């Protein structure tokens, strides 16, 4: 646990505001709908199911290989960039910078890979619908690791240790495979490792379960500010419309009123480009490298519809451990959770299409309410080592 | 022999079968006895399995699997072709134990509530075992849902099933492996008994129908149907051959009798069970406009926010005439001004029956399902409110 997180825990567990809350006359009460909404954000962790599109999902040999490959800079064309270069374990598997940087500067914020296994779509634009495909994408991206399938296959062919681990994981010598098959295997091993990155329980989870059990003593341990923030989150803030479920995301894409110019005259197309790339990707759930081309996820994603409103729409991110992944939004333009709360509170409706989705509206929250909302978001922080 | 090598050999066999099968139009068949269990789908992925069934010229295939996942995968691939039948087995090796396993009844009940099936079976049940609580519950569940029982049973067990529910509809797997005269006795006694001919060869040889069987086929032209019985994965590679063999002996019967056995009897049983008649338009969520009636049911029955689901849709034209048009479906949140992020596909599964896939509601709240009926005279639009929790 980092000093910052320890401090947060100390604040959550020892502050005078840790008094009985909803059931004890703090003035915070939930309607039946709000209570149902709170309960819908759990339980956590959810059931962990293997990824049917990845035949080595959950297998120890693949996890070990994936862990090693995650830190392997030789996967990049220059031998200098590994997955772990940007997905830094000490920074909640993000990088703490507004915009990522591979071999060249990037135009989006680096998302965490915590809880990646629960996604339907990957990346801010959802250009891939499999975790293993999402692991391959940056390897091939010219701005990130700029490698090729031949480069990756050559690396495994030249390194007996890696080749041996690959054969253990997949039951086949990588030298006997085509380069794209080796690359698919590398992606699947990387995915198997990342599937192990599931965040732990949080103060919110404790409160949510206590609410389900009507355990007033346990409920009272939840900070009062976080409780007030939770009420805003599921109530007038309507945050849980998009940030729903145990993962605090509907896994889809929307316009959050944030500029998507990357520089003068150049825009980030967001979801619009993501769907186009997805349809071209050989590493999708219904592509030839998938081990389950007709599973439930692949069956849904092949129905995806490109719409005008996808232009400049970005992924609704999970909020678990959100306090650890500053800065925020697809372009890292908001430095703190307070900034994010203020952004939504005073959202610029001029940025949203008048005939588009009318979900966002200015909330005009007070400074105290913003503090409460942030306290709630901080209570989504798990206590495990980063 | 390694799995990879077996898989490679089976693919080679499949490719050879597909390559040698005649390309010309084949007379349609229905196969009432297909299994697609876990070892089959590991060897032959759903899309390839469907290719085999279509190559055999099947217009309907009754599929039951251990576990049911195999049936669901095939049904998702080809709802127009696959008639889902619910096997009360989770895996292989339960044929001799299921009727004493108290958990089977709940499993079957849960799946019936979740998905659409034409029948329960094929199950193995003999003699007095049919009186046990689990088979009794299965008979009750079939009655509750108005679907048939596919029984691999002796005549004694079939009689016990009808004693429990005289209105039950039973598809007698393999015709009980009884001689034609004994099959005829049962068919005379029970008007709701049908017989499949799966894994039987004695009724025809060299394209000629055996005289004793011909007599039964002629007496009961509405009660027999074909079957391959893909009880091991390898038999999937026999489906095309079996179809060709069946076409030869069916041609030896009067045309109408041959076509009945070829597909009409199976189709009629499936249509009864899947409620393709006008009554389907009155079950589930219903609505009407301009004389058209539409009903729909979700799969699974209770849809979850953020989770994909499908929809069974039944449409009846005015005056309960058959609906021959097409259906489109969508959903929107009126208060938010947005729809779904996915464009559903709608496939016709029978006359007036449709299966929509690729639906997902990504927010809680008030949604409206919008249906468009593309008729000969224009588009009829219907809407239904839905509150997603």
Coordinates of C-alpha atoms in Angstrom, one line a residue, chain B residues 32 62 150 158 162 166 168-176 182-198 213 215-227 249-250 253 256-269:
Chain B
X32 CA -35.5 -35.1 -35.4
X62 CA -34.3 -31.2 -33.6
X150 CA -38.5 -37.1 -26.7
X158 CA -44.2 -44.6 -22.8
X162 CA -49.4 -41.3 -21.1
X166 CA -53.0 -38.5 -21.5
X168 CA -48.8 -35.5 -23.4
X169 CA -47.1 -35.5 -26.8
X170 CA -44.3 -38.0 -27.0
X171 CA -41.7 -38.5 -29.7
X172 CA -40.6 -42.1 -29.3
X173 CA -36.9 -42.2 -30.0
X174 CA -35.9 -45.0 -32.3
X175 CA -39.5 -46.1 -32.3
X176 CA -38.5 -48.0 -29.1
X182 CA -45.5 -53.4 -32.1
X183 CA -44.9 -49.8 -33.1
X184 CA -48.3 -49.8 -34.9
X185 CA -50.0 -51.1 -31.7
X186 CA -48.7 -48.1 -29.8
X187 CA -49.5 -45.6 -32.5
X188 CA -53.1 -46.9 -32.6
X189 CA -53.4 -46.7 -28.9
X190 CA -51.9 -43.2 -28.5
X191 CA -52.9 -40.5 -30.9
X192 CA -50.3 -38.1 -29.5
X193 CA -47.3 -40.5 -30.1
X194 CA -44.8 -39.9 -32.9
X195 CA -41.9 -42.2 -33.8
X196 CA -38.5 -41.4 -35.0
X197 CA -36.5 -43.8 -37.1
X198 CA -33.1 -42.8 -35.8
X213 CA -42.8 -51.2 -42.4
X215 CA -47.8 -51.1 -44.1
X216 CA -47.2 -49.1 -40.9
X217 CA -46.0 -46.0 -42.8
X218 CA -49.2 -46.1 -44.9
X219 CA -51.4 -46.6 -41.9
X220 CA -49.7 -43.7 -40.0
X221 CA -48.4 -41.4 -42.6
X222 CA -48.5 -38.5 -40.1
X223 CA -46.5 -40.0 -37.2
X224 CA -43.0 -41.0 -38.4
X225 CA -40.0 -38.8 -38.8
X226 CA -36.3 -39.2 -39.6
X227 CA -33.3 -39.0 -37.3
X249 CA -36.1 -45.1 -49.5
X250 CA -38.5 -42.2 -49.1
X253 CA -43.2 -44.4 -50.9
X256 CA -47.2 -37.4 -50.0
X257 CA -46.3 -40.1 -47.5
X258 CA -42.6 -39.8 -48.3
X259 CA -42.7 -36.0 -47.8
X260 CA -44.6 -36.3 -44.6
X261 CA -41.9 -38.6 -43.1
X262 CA -39.2 -36.5 -44.8
X263 CA -40.1 -33.3 -43.1
X264 CA -43.8 -32.4 -42.7
X265 CA -44.4 -34.5 -39.6
X266 CA -41.4 -33.1 -37.8
X267 CA -42.3 -29.6 -38.9
X268 CA -45.8 -29.9 -37.7
X269 CA -44.7 -31.2 -34.3

